[in-house]
Structures are given as C-alpha cells and as structure tokens.
Amino acid sequence: MKTFAIKDDTVSRHRALAYLLYYEIAKMFFVEISEQTTEWEAPLLLSSFIKRGQYTVDHFWSRKWVQQRIIPPDRQNLGEILRENGLREYDEFEFLILSDGRCAQDDCYIEPVDADEIYKNMKGRHGKKIRSAVPLQSQDILLFFKDETIKKCGVAEVLSEEKGYSLFREHPDVFQKMKILPGGHGICWGEHLTVSCDKLYQAGVSIPLSPSDFTVFIEHEVISTADAAERLDCTRQNIEDLIRRDKLHPVKVMQKGKLFLHSEVEQRRWK
C-alpha cells in the first residue's frame, strides 16, 4: 500500500487536507478526508462529500479525483508521453506520481507519508473498517469490524436502490461471491456493485454470534496452510517465516498443519 497526504499550501503548510491510499495489487484508490477540513478548503470534488458529512470517499470517486489530475488515456500523443517517461503502458498511479498530484483546477498536491500517520489521525474511523464479512442465508451479511463490533446487515437495506441489486434476485448464487475491498473499506460484487464500510456500519445491527452463524463463519474464513500459501503465491516455508516474524497468526496449530483466517491472509496481499 502507498500512502500520501493531500496538501494545499495556500490553505495550510502544516496539515493534510486529506490522505490518499493506493492498493497496488487491486489498483484501487481511497481518499480519507481530514475532519478538520472544511468544504471551502477541500478540492471541489471532495467538498461535496464534506457537505454530506462523509469523510471516507469510496473507490469510484477517489479514482475520479485521481483522474482529474493525470493525463487521460485518450490523449492524442500518449505513446510519445509514455516513451519519454519510460513507461510501457498507461498506468494511473505512475502518472499521478509524475505530476505530484497537481492539476490546473486547484493548488493541491500529494506528498508521501507513513501509513501510521494516517491511522493515528483517523483512529476512530479506522475502527469502522471491515475485518471480515460473511454472506449468510436470506442475503444477510455478518460483519466483523476492526473495533471488534459484530453486526448483521441485510443487503436489501444498503443496496435496494442500486441498479445492480436485481442481479441477486435473478442469480442468488452471485451474492455468495462477495469480497472485502482492500483495507476493509467496504464490500463488493465485481467492480461496479459496492457498499462502503461506513454505510454498513450505520445500517448494521449489533448482534451476539449464534452457533449457526459461527459455523458459516468458520466455513468461509478458516483455511489451511496450503490454501494460505496459494493465496500469497509462496511456499509453506514462507508461511512459517511469516509466523516466526509475527506477520501471520494461525488460529489453530495441529500436529499435521495449521489453520488461518482467510481475512488475515487476504490482508497480507494488500500490503
């Protein structure tokens, strides 16, 4: 993950207006707006989120913000620009770095920062990110948030007004293919049907785990050493090394192997 502060020296030289997170494997951007930033200080696209009281920007609009600041893919002399900059193909992130995130619309730019700075400044918000999510029957979702809150949320409550929601009625099996967005920023079914973690946190109902829910959780979340090695594209020896370095934590150690949480293994792929 690459992390940047979004700054504007005409507003303040000493604080970030927002932070930009880029997950390299998924090629996804997410913007986290500082709660100190007013709608008058923020770039135009981000100010609309502040007006609505939303400070976590979903990946669609985060990418739109990035696209405003880079050379578009339909630029007439794109091939020449790629050659001049030593690029083999069009890459939004590479062009963003080349421009330092600057554009003609405002005075904002990006500056690399340590991820710990973001977590420190967004501590309360970080707790609402999703650690694990399991699709249950009747199109409910069991959600485990990073602040240790466990909630159940009906997908109809958060997606009924979305155009792609009809897909679940026509193909119920698609619902089971739900995935967590990088960083726990939400859940998705493909690229165009997503729900933010904030929306799920707000709509979900806190619950104690029932035995049946826990059984489903185990079926979806617990994987073997072989599965973990396959997900991380590494050897069993690499898995053991991650355990020794406290980077991966088996939930159960048996004589013939170990079991891991799929979500923790998936988070290793985000880093």
Coordinates of C-alpha atoms in Angstrom, one line a residue:
M1 CA 0.0 0.0 0.0
K2 CA 1.2 3.5 -0.9
T3 CA 0.1 6.4 1.3
F4 CA 0.1 10.1 0.6
A5 CA -1.0 13.4 2.3
I6 CA -3.1 15.6 0.1
K7 CA -1.9 19.2 0.8
D8 CA -2.6 22.7 -0.4
D9 CA 0.0 25.3 0.8
T10 CA -2.5 28.2 0.1
V11 CA -4.7 26.7 2.9
S12 CA -2.0 25.3 5.3
R13 CA 1.6 24.2 5.1
H14 CA 1.3 22.2 8.3
R15 CA -1.6 19.9 7.9
A16 CA -3.1 17.5 5.4
L17 CA -6.5 18.2 3.9
A18 CA -6.9 14.5 3.2
Y19 CA -5.0 11.3 2.7
L20 CA -4.8 9.1 -0.4
L21 CA -4.3 5.4 -0.1
Y22 CA -3.3 3.3 -3.1
Y23 CA -3.5 -0.5 -3.0
E24 CA -1.1 -1.8 -5.7
I25 CA -2.4 -5.3 -6.3
A26 CA -6.0 -4.2 -6.6
K27 CA -5.0 -0.9 -8.3
M28 CA -7.6 0.9 -6.1
F29 CA -7.5 4.4 -4.7
F30 CA -9.3 5.6 -1.5
V31 CA -9.4 9.1 -0.1
E32 CA -9.8 9.8 3.6
I33 CA -10.7 13.5 4.2
S34 CA -9.5 15.1 7.5
E35 CA -12.4 16.1 9.7
Q36 CA -10.6 19.4 10.3
T37 CA -11.0 20.2 6.6
T38 CA -13.9 22.5 5.7
E39 CA -15.9 22.3 2.4
W40 CA -14.3 25.6 1.4
E41 CA -10.7 24.2 1.9
A42 CA -11.3 20.9 0.1
P43 CA -10.9 20.4 -3.6
L44 CA -14.3 20.7 -5.4
L45 CA -15.0 17.0 -5.9
L46 CA -14.2 16.2 -2.2
S47 CA -16.1 19.2 -0.8
S48 CA -19.4 17.5 -1.9
F49 CA -18.6 14.6 0.5
I50 CA -17.9 17.0 3.4
K51 CA -21.3 18.7 2.8
R52 CA -22.9 15.3 3.3
G53 CA -20.9 14.6 6.4
Q54 CA -18.9 11.8 4.6
Y55 CA -15.2 11.8 5.2
T56 CA -14.3 8.4 3.6
V57 CA -14.5 8.6 -0.2
D58 CA -15.4 5.4 -2.0
H59 CA -13.0 4.0 -4.6
F60 CA -15.1 5.1 -7.6
W61 CA -15.0 8.8 -6.6
S62 CA -11.4 8.5 -5.2
R63 CA -10.4 7.3 -8.7
K64 CA -12.3 10.2 -10.3
W65 CA -10.3 12.6 -8.1
V66 CA -7.1 11.0 -9.3
Q67 CA -8.2 11.0 -13.0
Q68 CA -8.8 14.8 -12.8
R69 CA -5.1 15.2 -12.0
I70 CA -3.4 13.0 -14.7
I71 CA -3.1 12.7 -18.4
P72 CA -6.2 11.0 -19.8
P73 CA -5.8 7.6 -21.6
D74 CA -7.2 9.1 -24.8
R75 CA -4.5 11.8 -25.1
Q76 CA -3.5 12.1 -28.8
N77 CA 0.3 11.9 -28.2
L78 CA 0.0 9.3 -25.4
G79 CA 2.5 7.0 -27.0
E80 CA 5.2 9.7 -27.1
I81 CA 4.5 10.6 -23.4
L82 CA 4.8 7.0 -22.3
R83 CA 8.2 6.7 -24.1
E84 CA 9.5 10.0 -22.7
N85 CA 8.7 8.8 -19.1
G86 CA 10.0 5.2 -19.6
L87 CA 6.5 3.6 -19.2
R88 CA 5.4 0.6 -21.1
E89 CA 1.7 1.1 -20.7
Y90 CA -0.8 3.6 -19.3
D91 CA -0.8 3.5 -15.5
E92 CA -2.9 5.9 -13.5
F93 CA -0.7 5.6 -10.4
E94 CA 2.5 6.3 -12.3
F95 CA 1.1 9.4 -14.0
L96 CA -0.1 10.6 -10.6
I97 CA 3.4 10.3 -9.2
L98 CA 4.9 12.1 -12.2
S99 CA 2.5 15.0 -11.6
D100 CA 2.8 15.0 -7.8
G101 CA -1.0 15.1 -7.9
R102 CA -1.1 18.6 -9.2
C103 CA -3.6 19.9 -11.7
A104 CA -4.9 23.2 -13.1
Q105 CA -8.2 23.1 -11.1
D106 CA -6.7 23.8 -7.6
D107 CA -3.4 24.1 -5.7
C108 CA -3.4 20.6 -4.2
Y109 CA -0.5 18.2 -4.4
I110 CA 0.4 14.8 -2.8
E111 CA 3.3 14.1 -0.5
P112 CA 4.3 10.6 0.7
V113 CA 3.6 9.8 4.3
D114 CA 3.9 6.8 6.6
A115 CA 0.7 4.8 7.0
D116 CA 1.0 5.2 10.8
E117 CA 0.3 8.9 10.5
I118 CA -3.0 8.1 8.7
Y119 CA -4.0 5.5 11.3
K120 CA -3.1 8.0 14.1
N121 CA -5.2 10.8 12.7
M122 CA -8.1 8.6 11.6
K123 CA -8.1 6.3 14.6
G124 CA -11.9 6.4 15.2
R125 CA -12.7 6.0 11.5
H126 CA -10.2 3.1 11.2
G127 CA -12.2 1.1 13.7
K128 CA -15.2 1.1 11.3
K129 CA -13.2 -0.7 8.6
I130 CA -14.2 -4.3 7.9
R131 CA -12.0 -7.1 9.2
S132 CA -14.2 -9.9 7.9
A133 CA -17.5 -10.3 6.1
V134 CA -19.5 -13.5 5.6
P135 CA -22.6 -13.8 3.3
L136 CA -25.3 -15.6 5.2
Q137 CA -28.6 -17.0 4.1
S138 CA -31.5 -14.7 3.3
Q139 CA -29.0 -12.3 1.8
D140 CA -27.8 -11.1 5.2
I141 CA -24.1 -10.2 5.8
L142 CA -22.3 -11.0 9.0
L143 CA -19.7 -8.2 9.5
F144 CA -16.7 -8.1 11.8
F145 CA -15.3 -4.6 12.2
K146 CA -11.8 -3.6 13.3
D147 CA -13.2 -2.0 16.5
E148 CA -14.4 -5.5 17.5
T149 CA -18.0 -4.7 16.7
I150 CA -20.0 -7.5 15.1
K151 CA -23.1 -6.7 13.1
K152 CA -25.6 -8.3 10.8
C153 CA -26.9 -6.3 7.8
G154 CA -29.5 -7.2 5.2
V155 CA -28.2 -6.4 1.7
A156 CA -31.6 -5.0 0.7
E157 CA -31.1 -2.2 3.3
V158 CA -28.0 -0.9 1.7
L159 CA -28.4 -1.9 -2.0
S160 CA -32.1 -2.0 -2.8
E161 CA -31.8 1.4 -4.7
E162 CA -28.7 0.3 -6.7
K163 CA -29.1 -0.6 -10.3
G164 CA -27.2 -3.9 -9.9
Y165 CA -29.3 -5.2 -7.0
S166 CA -31.7 -7.0 -9.3
L167 CA -28.8 -9.4 -10.1
F168 CA -29.2 -11.0 -6.7
R169 CA -32.9 -11.8 -7.4
E170 CA -32.1 -13.3 -10.7
H171 CA -28.9 -15.1 -9.6
P172 CA -28.9 -15.7 -5.9
D173 CA -25.6 -17.6 -6.0
V174 CA -23.9 -14.4 -7.0
F175 CA -24.5 -13.0 -3.5
Q176 CA -22.1 -15.6 -2.1
K177 CA -19.2 -14.2 -4.2
M178 CA -19.0 -11.1 -2.1
K179 CA -15.5 -9.8 -1.4
I180 CA -14.0 -7.3 1.0
L181 CA -12.4 -4.2 -0.6
P182 CA -8.7 -3.6 0.1
G183 CA -8.1 -2.1 3.5
G184 CA -11.6 -3.1 4.7
H185 CA -13.1 0.0 3.0
G186 CA -16.3 -1.9 2.1
I187 CA -17.6 -5.0 0.3
C188 CA -18.2 -5.6 -3.4
W189 CA -19.6 -7.9 -6.0
G190 CA -17.4 -7.1 -9.0
E191 CA -16.2 -3.6 -9.9
H192 CA -19.5 -1.8 -10.1
L193 CA -21.5 -3.0 -7.1
T194 CA -20.0 -1.9 -3.8
V195 CA -21.1 -0.8 -0.3
S196 CA -18.9 1.4 1.8
C197 CA -17.9 0.3 5.3
D198 CA -19.5 3.5 6.8
K199 CA -22.8 2.6 5.2
L200 CA -22.6 -1.0 6.5
Y201 CA -21.6 0.2 10.0
Q202 CA -24.5 2.5 10.2
A203 CA -27.1 0.2 8.7
G204 CA -26.0 -3.0 10.6
V205 CA -27.5 -4.2 13.8
S206 CA -25.1 -5.3 16.6
I207 CA -25.6 -9.0 17.5
P208 CA -24.2 -11.8 19.5
L209 CA -23.0 -14.7 17.4
S210 CA -25.3 -17.6 17.1
P211 CA -23.9 -21.2 16.7
S212 CA -25.2 -21.4 13.1
D213 CA -23.7 -18.0 12.2
F214 CA -20.4 -19.1 13.7
T215 CA -20.4 -22.3 11.7
V216 CA -20.9 -20.4 8.5
F217 CA -18.1 -18.1 9.5
I218 CA -15.7 -21.0 10.0
E219 CA -16.6 -22.5 6.6
H220 CA -15.8 -19.2 4.9
E221 CA -12.9 -17.9 7.0
V222 CA -10.7 -20.8 8.1
I223 CA -8.1 -22.0 5.5
S224 CA -5.2 -24.4 5.6
T225 CA -1.5 -23.7 5.3
A226 CA -1.7 -25.0 1.7
D227 CA -4.5 -22.6 0.9
A228 CA -2.7 -19.7 2.6
A229 CA 0.5 -20.4 0.5
E230 CA -1.6 -20.5 -2.7
R231 CA -3.3 -17.2 -1.8
L232 CA 0.0 -15.5 -1.1
D233 CA 1.8 -17.2 -4.0
C234 CA 4.5 -18.5 -1.8
T235 CA 5.9 -21.7 -0.3
R236 CA 5.0 -23.4 3.1
Q237 CA 8.5 -22.3 4.3
N238 CA 7.5 -18.7 3.6
I239 CA 4.3 -19.2 5.6
E240 CA 6.4 -20.5 8.6
D241 CA 8.7 -17.5 8.2
L242 CA 5.7 -15.1 8.4
I243 CA 4.6 -16.8 11.5
R244 CA 8.0 -16.5 13.1
R245 CA 8.1 -12.8 12.3
D246 CA 4.7 -12.3 13.8
K247 CA 3.2 -11.3 10.4
L248 CA 0.7 -14.1 10.2
H249 CA -1.1 -15.8 13.1
P250 CA -2.6 -19.3 12.9
V251 CA -5.9 -19.6 14.7
K252 CA -5.2 -23.3 15.4
V253 CA -2.0 -25.4 15.4
M254 CA -2.4 -29.1 14.8
Q255 CA 0.1 -31.9 14.5
K256 CA -0.2 -32.1 10.7
G257 CA -0.8 -28.4 9.9
K258 CA -2.1 -25.0 10.8
L259 CA -5.3 -23.1 10.2
F260 CA -5.6 -19.4 9.4
L261 CA -8.2 -16.7 8.9
H262 CA -8.8 -16.1 5.3
S263 CA -9.3 -12.4 6.0
E264 CA -5.8 -12.1 7.6
V265 CA -4.2 -13.9 4.7
E266 CA -6.0 -11.6 2.3
Q267 CA -4.8 -8.5 4.2
R268 CA -1.2 -9.7 3.7
R269 CA -1.9 -9.4 -0.1
W270 CA -2.9 -5.8 0.4
K271 CA 0.5 -4.8 1.9

